[in-house]
Amino acid sequence: MRILHFSDPHFDLSLRTLPFKKWFGKRAIGALNLLAGRGRFFDEAEEKIAALNNFKKENGVDLVLCTGDYAALGLDAELRNAAELIAPLTDAPHGFITVPGNHDIYAKDVIKNHYFFDNFGTAMQTDMPEYCTDGIWPFVRLIGDDVAVIAVNSAKPNPLPWRSDGCIPRVQLEALNRILDDVRLTGRFIFVMTHYASRLENGKPDTRLHGLHNADDFLAICKKIFTGALLCGHVHRCYRTPLDGLKADLFCAGSATKEHHEGFWLFDIEDGACHVSQGFFDADAYAYSAREINA
């Protein structure tokens, strides 16, 4: 089975789509950041996602996973646009699975008005509903006979403009602990996906204002994974790092669309073995390719 993991496309709509009443609070600061130039790094996000879909089709990808941050300001219009742009990636044989990022849950109205779920709900279904203790979270997908995908939500609104940190609610961690003991996962390669990186490339925690607050609690539970991988985004660099005391490495997909930093991960799982390739973007050919990094 071939699985593609990407993250943080950050599709941007014209700021004219931002209603006047939204020009206050954190969204106003975010809009000013876009005007100041942050958004230019993602100017070709739409075209690059189309190129990523070409890679998916040409390389027989069976399942696509995305660890969030489709939007910039968490607007319903942004999320609707993003859902349309990634639609071609969702038709892989085993489908498409996602979690939200902090830019998708940018403000409380996203949760109140169900913006993210309304646009991406079909990619957040579960095969084990008894473990959904926090709304739809965490959810589990059993893919074929060899793979399980567990999704937990670490994204939350951060009303203060200088904060972009995340936290996995305790009820989700408790459910994750029970999921990893479920016999239905025995013998499967287990992916646990969430937006925030539990460790940086150097193996150290991220900062308090940017990172996952309860990363240590999350990693302690993930020690139960015998064969698997932890997937994340949020940090716009594509990296793999081993984790102390865990058999599963952390794979941050960075951003599939950020200029000069485009990347993704490709996993080939067969007969209990996993071969990992890192994705790269060739700007001249305007195409993605992947290179195996281990056997």
mmCIF file of C-alpha atoms in Angstrom, residues 47-243:
data_model
loop_
_atom_site.group_PDB
_atom_site.id
_atom_site.type_symbol
_atom_site.label_atom_id
_atom_site.label_comp_id
_atom_site.label_asym_id
_atom_site.label_seq_id
_atom_site.Cartn_x
_atom_site.Cartn_y
_atom_site.Cartn_z
ATOM 1 C CA GLU A 47 -0.805 25.169 -9.020
ATOM 2 C CA LYS A 48 1.483 23.135 -6.774
ATOM 3 C CA ILE A 49 -1.394 21.090 -5.372
ATOM 4 C CA ALA A 50 -2.418 20.333 -8.950
ATOM 5 C CA ALA A 51 1.155 19.133 -9.549
ATOM 6 C CA LEU A 52 0.963 17.018 -6.401
ATOM 7 C CA ASN A 53 -2.202 15.413 -7.731
ATOM 8 C CA ASN A 54 -0.325 14.586 -10.937
ATOM 9 C CA PHE A 55 2.306 12.840 -8.813
ATOM 10 C CA LYS A 56 -0.428 10.932 -6.994
ATOM 11 C CA LYS A 57 -1.952 9.697 -10.246
ATOM 12 C CA GLU A 58 1.355 8.807 -11.881
ATOM 13 C CA ASN A 59 2.711 6.922 -8.865
ATOM 14 C CA GLY A 60 -0.217 4.772 -7.793
ATOM 15 C CA VAL A 61 -0.941 6.367 -4.416
ATOM 16 C CA ASP A 62 -3.572 4.371 -2.494
ATOM 17 C CA LEU A 63 -4.295 6.744 0.399
ATOM 18 C CA VAL A 64 -3.694 10.466 0.992
ATOM 19 C CA LEU A 65 -3.250 12.037 4.429
ATOM 20 C CA CYS A 66 -3.115 15.768 5.192
ATOM 21 C CA THR A 67 -2.221 17.255 8.571
ATOM 22 C CA GLY A 68 -4.054 20.534 8.048
ATOM 23 C CA ASP A 69 -3.551 24.262 7.533
ATOM 24 C CA TYR A 70 -5.497 24.640 4.316
ATOM 25 C CA ALA A 71 -6.411 28.238 5.123
ATOM 26 C CA ALA A 72 -4.760 31.452 6.266
ATOM 27 C CA LEU A 73 -7.512 33.068 8.356
ATOM 28 C CA GLY A 74 -9.986 30.235 8.945
ATOM 29 C CA LEU A 75 -12.761 31.778 6.875
ATOM 30 C CA ASP A 76 -15.605 29.659 5.567
ATOM 31 C CA ALA A 77 -14.882 30.947 2.045
ATOM 32 C CA GLU A 78 -11.232 29.900 2.382
ATOM 33 C CA LEU A 79 -12.139 26.423 3.564
ATOM 34 C CA ARG A 80 -14.730 25.961 0.817
ATOM 35 C CA ASN A 81 -12.136 27.010 -1.736
ATOM 36 C CA ALA A 82 -9.547 24.664 -0.216
ATOM 37 C CA ALA A 83 -11.944 21.720 -0.263
ATOM 38 C CA GLU A 84 -12.525 22.307 -3.976
ATOM 39 C CA LEU A 85 -8.810 22.576 -4.724
ATOM 40 C CA ILE A 86 -7.841 19.375 -2.940
ATOM 41 C CA ALA A 87 -10.849 17.412 -4.243
ATOM 42 C CA PRO A 88 -8.753 15.604 -6.915
ATOM 43 C CA LEU A 89 -6.467 14.290 -4.147
ATOM 44 C CA THR A 90 -9.417 12.727 -2.330
ATOM 45 C CA ASP A 91 -10.189 10.128 -5.008
ATOM 46 C CA ALA A 92 -7.336 7.757 -4.129
ATOM 47 C CA PRO A 93 -8.524 4.116 -3.870
ATOM 48 C CA HIS A 94 -8.543 4.224 -0.056
ATOM 49 C CA GLY A 95 -9.578 7.853 0.133
ATOM 50 C CA PHE A 96 -8.383 10.931 1.965
ATOM 51 C CA ILE A 97 -8.004 11.582 5.703
ATOM 52 C CA THR A 98 -7.344 14.929 7.370
ATOM 53 C CA VAL A 99 -7.102 16.888 10.597
ATOM 54 C CA PRO A 100 -7.363 20.687 10.953
ATOM 55 C CA GLY A 101 -4.435 23.012 11.532
ATOM 56 C CA ASN A 102 -4.319 26.131 13.652
ATOM 57 C CA HIS A 103 -5.012 28.363 10.625
ATOM 58 C CA ASP A 104 -8.135 26.286 9.914
ATOM 59 C CA ILE A 105 -9.373 26.742 13.499
ATOM 60 C CA TYR A 106 -8.202 30.347 13.556
ATOM 61 C CA ALA A 107 -11.040 31.777 15.639
ATOM 62 C CA LYS A 108 -13.920 30.524 17.758
ATOM 63 C CA ASP A 109 -16.482 31.073 15.008
ATOM 64 C CA VAL A 110 -14.913 28.211 13.012
ATOM 65 C CA ILE A 111 -15.952 25.810 15.765
ATOM 66 C CA LYS A 112 -19.278 27.496 16.523
ATOM 67 C CA ASN A 113 -20.343 27.468 12.872
ATOM 68 C CA HIS A 114 -18.762 24.099 11.962
ATOM 69 C CA TYR A 115 -16.800 25.605 9.065
ATOM 70 C CA PHE A 116 -14.090 22.960 9.014
ATOM 71 C CA PHE A 117 -16.375 19.976 9.503
ATOM 72 C CA ASP A 118 -18.849 21.213 6.893
ATOM 73 C CA ASN A 119 -16.078 21.338 4.297
ATOM 74 C CA PHE A 120 -13.931 18.357 5.315
ATOM 75 C CA GLY A 121 -16.276 16.130 7.308
ATOM 76 C CA THR A 122 -16.192 13.300 4.769
ATOM 77 C CA ALA A 123 -12.434 13.026 5.390
ATOM 78 C CA MET A 124 -12.926 12.632 9.149
ATOM 79 C CA GLN A 125 -14.994 9.461 9.431
ATOM 80 C CA THR A 126 -14.298 6.587 11.817
ATOM 81 C CA ASP A 127 -14.407 2.811 11.852
ATOM 82 C CA MET A 128 -14.345 2.727 15.673
ATOM 83 C CA PRO A 129 -16.961 5.243 16.894
ATOM 84 C CA GLU A 130 -16.821 4.030 20.482
ATOM 85 C CA TYR A 131 -13.563 5.951 20.908
ATOM 86 C CA CYS A 132 -14.946 9.335 19.758
ATOM 87 C CA THR A 133 -14.996 10.932 23.219
ATOM 88 C CA ASP A 134 -14.504 14.558 22.131
ATOM 89 C CA GLY A 135 -17.030 15.144 19.368
ATOM 90 C CA ILE A 136 -15.634 13.258 16.360
ATOM 91 C CA TRP A 137 -12.214 12.909 18.013
ATOM 92 C CA PRO A 138 -10.163 10.830 18.035
ATOM 93 C CA PHE A 139 -11.178 8.835 14.991
ATOM 94 C CA VAL A 140 -9.730 5.647 13.549
ATOM 95 C CA ARG A 141 -9.641 4.294 10.018
ATOM 96 C CA LEU A 142 -8.750 0.655 9.357
ATOM 97 C CA ILE A 143 -7.258 0.500 5.859
ATOM 98 C CA GLY A 144 -7.153 -2.957 4.333
ATOM 99 C CA ASP A 145 -5.567 -5.572 6.575
ATOM 100 C CA ASP A 146 -2.244 -3.844 7.185
ATOM 101 C CA VAL A 147 -2.751 -0.176 8.104
ATOM 102 C CA ALA A 148 -4.550 1.848 10.771
ATOM 103 C CA VAL A 149 -4.784 5.643 10.849
ATOM 104 C CA ILE A 150 -5.559 7.383 14.136
ATOM 105 C CA ALA A 151 -6.344 11.105 14.008
ATOM 106 C CA VAL A 152 -6.267 13.376 17.047
ATOM 107 C CA ASN A 153 -6.998 17.100 17.031
ATOM 108 C CA SER A 154 -4.394 19.445 18.506
ATOM 109 C CA ALA A 155 -5.607 22.667 16.834
ATOM 110 C CA LYS A 156 -7.520 25.313 18.767
ATOM 111 C CA PRO A 157 -8.327 29.010 18.448
ATOM 112 C CA ASN A 158 -5.568 31.271 19.772
ATOM 113 C CA PRO A 159 -7.123 34.697 20.393
ATOM 114 C CA LEU A 160 -3.768 36.366 21.107
ATOM 115 C CA PRO A 161 -2.027 37.207 17.814
ATOM 116 C CA TRP A 162 1.453 36.196 19.003
ATOM 117 C CA ARG A 163 0.350 32.663 19.921
ATOM 118 C CA SER A 164 0.064 29.701 17.561
ATOM 119 C CA ASP A 165 0.338 26.848 20.057
ATOM 120 C CA GLY A 166 -1.735 23.687 20.272
ATOM 121 C CA CYS A 167 -2.948 21.136 22.784
ATOM 122 C CA ILE A 168 -4.546 17.687 22.575
ATOM 123 C CA PRO A 169 -7.491 17.536 24.999
ATOM 124 C CA ARG A 170 -7.008 15.023 27.792
ATOM 125 C CA VAL A 171 -10.110 13.047 26.812
ATOM 126 C CA GLN A 172 -8.556 12.470 23.393
ATOM 127 C CA LEU A 173 -5.282 11.298 24.931
ATOM 128 C CA GLU A 174 -7.171 8.893 27.181
ATOM 129 C CA ALA A 175 -9.047 7.524 24.176
ATOM 130 C CA LEU A 176 -5.803 7.222 22.185
ATOM 131 C CA ASN A 177 -4.351 5.169 25.021
ATOM 132 C CA ARG A 178 -7.280 2.751 24.809
ATOM 133 C CA ILE A 179 -7.219 2.631 21.011
ATOM 134 C CA LEU A 180 -3.604 1.475 21.013
ATOM 135 C CA ASP A 181 -4.637 -1.467 23.218
ATOM 136 C CA ASP A 182 -7.446 -2.535 20.876
ATOM 137 C CA VAL A 183 -6.796 -5.955 19.337
ATOM 138 C CA ARG A 184 -8.146 -4.746 15.997
ATOM 139 C CA LEU A 185 -4.901 -2.791 15.572
ATOM 140 C CA THR A 186 -2.668 -5.780 16.264
ATOM 141 C CA GLY A 187 -0.224 -6.407 13.435
ATOM 142 C CA ARG A 188 -1.091 -3.204 11.585
ATOM 143 C CA PHE A 189 1.260 -0.357 10.696
ATOM 144 C CA ILE A 190 -0.155 2.514 12.755
ATOM 145 C CA PHE A 191 -0.137 6.142 11.670
ATOM 146 C CA VAL A 192 -1.030 8.704 14.338
ATOM 147 C CA MET A 193 -1.681 12.082 12.745
ATOM 148 C CA THR A 194 -2.159 15.524 14.274
ATOM 149 C CA HIS A 195 -1.251 19.035 13.147
ATOM 150 C CA TYR A 196 1.320 20.050 15.738
ATOM 151 C CA ALA A 197 4.865 18.695 15.838
ATOM 152 C CA SER A 198 5.632 16.909 19.089
ATOM 153 C CA ARG A 199 9.342 17.459 18.422
ATOM 154 C CA LEU A 200 11.431 19.652 16.135
ATOM 155 C CA GLU A 201 14.003 18.328 13.679
ATOM 156 C CA ASN A 202 16.679 18.376 16.396
ATOM 157 C CA GLY A 203 14.524 16.225 18.669
ATOM 158 C CA LYS A 204 13.713 19.075 21.041
ATOM 159 C CA PRO A 205 10.238 20.445 21.848
ATOM 160 C CA ASP A 206 8.949 23.477 19.984
ATOM 161 C CA THR A 207 8.527 26.773 21.838
ATOM 162 C CA ARG A 208 5.627 27.320 24.195
ATOM 163 C CA LEU A 209 4.025 29.907 21.906
ATOM 164 C CA HIS A 210 4.288 27.741 18.764
ATOM 165 C CA GLY A 211 4.374 24.126 19.890
ATOM 166 C CA LEU A 212 2.240 21.329 21.314
ATOM 167 C CA HIS A 213 1.782 21.942 25.044
ATOM 168 C CA ASN A 214 1.291 18.330 26.080
ATOM 169 C CA ALA A 215 3.698 16.746 23.609
ATOM 170 C CA ASP A 216 5.340 14.668 26.348
ATOM 171 C CA ASP A 217 2.005 13.125 27.378
ATOM 172 C CA PHE A 218 1.209 12.363 23.737
ATOM 173 C CA LEU A 219 4.591 10.716 23.120
ATOM 174 C CA ALA A 220 4.361 8.671 26.315
ATOM 175 C CA ILE A 221 1.146 7.084 25.042
ATOM 176 C CA CYS A 222 2.634 6.504 21.586
ATOM 177 C CA LYS A 223 5.309 4.281 23.138
ATOM 178 C CA LYS A 224 2.708 1.528 22.757
ATOM 179 C CA ILE A 225 3.139 1.603 18.960
ATOM 180 C CA PHE A 226 5.217 -1.367 17.789
ATOM 181 C CA THR A 227 5.362 -0.443 14.095
ATOM 182 C CA GLY A 228 4.174 2.915 12.855
ATOM 183 C CA ALA A 229 4.825 6.609 12.324
ATOM 184 C CA LEU A 230 3.733 9.894 13.866
ATOM 185 C CA LEU A 231 2.674 12.449 11.252
ATOM 186 C CA CYS A 232 2.440 16.226 11.621
ATOM 187 C CA GLY A 233 2.792 19.569 9.893
ATOM 188 C CA HIS A 234 2.832 23.119 11.338
ATOM 189 C CA VAL A 235 6.622 23.512 11.101
ATOM 190 C CA HIS A 236 7.299 24.450 7.471
ATOM 191 C CA ARG A 237 10.248 22.099 7.021
ATOM 192 C CA CYS A 238 10.048 18.503 5.842
ATOM 193 C CA TYR A 239 11.969 16.337 8.312
ATOM 194 C CA ARG A 240 12.143 12.954 9.995
ATOM 195 C CA THR A 241 13.366 12.531 13.543
ATOM 196 C CA PRO A 242 13.646 9.500 15.845
ATOM 197 C CA LEU A 243 11.951 9.780 19.225
#
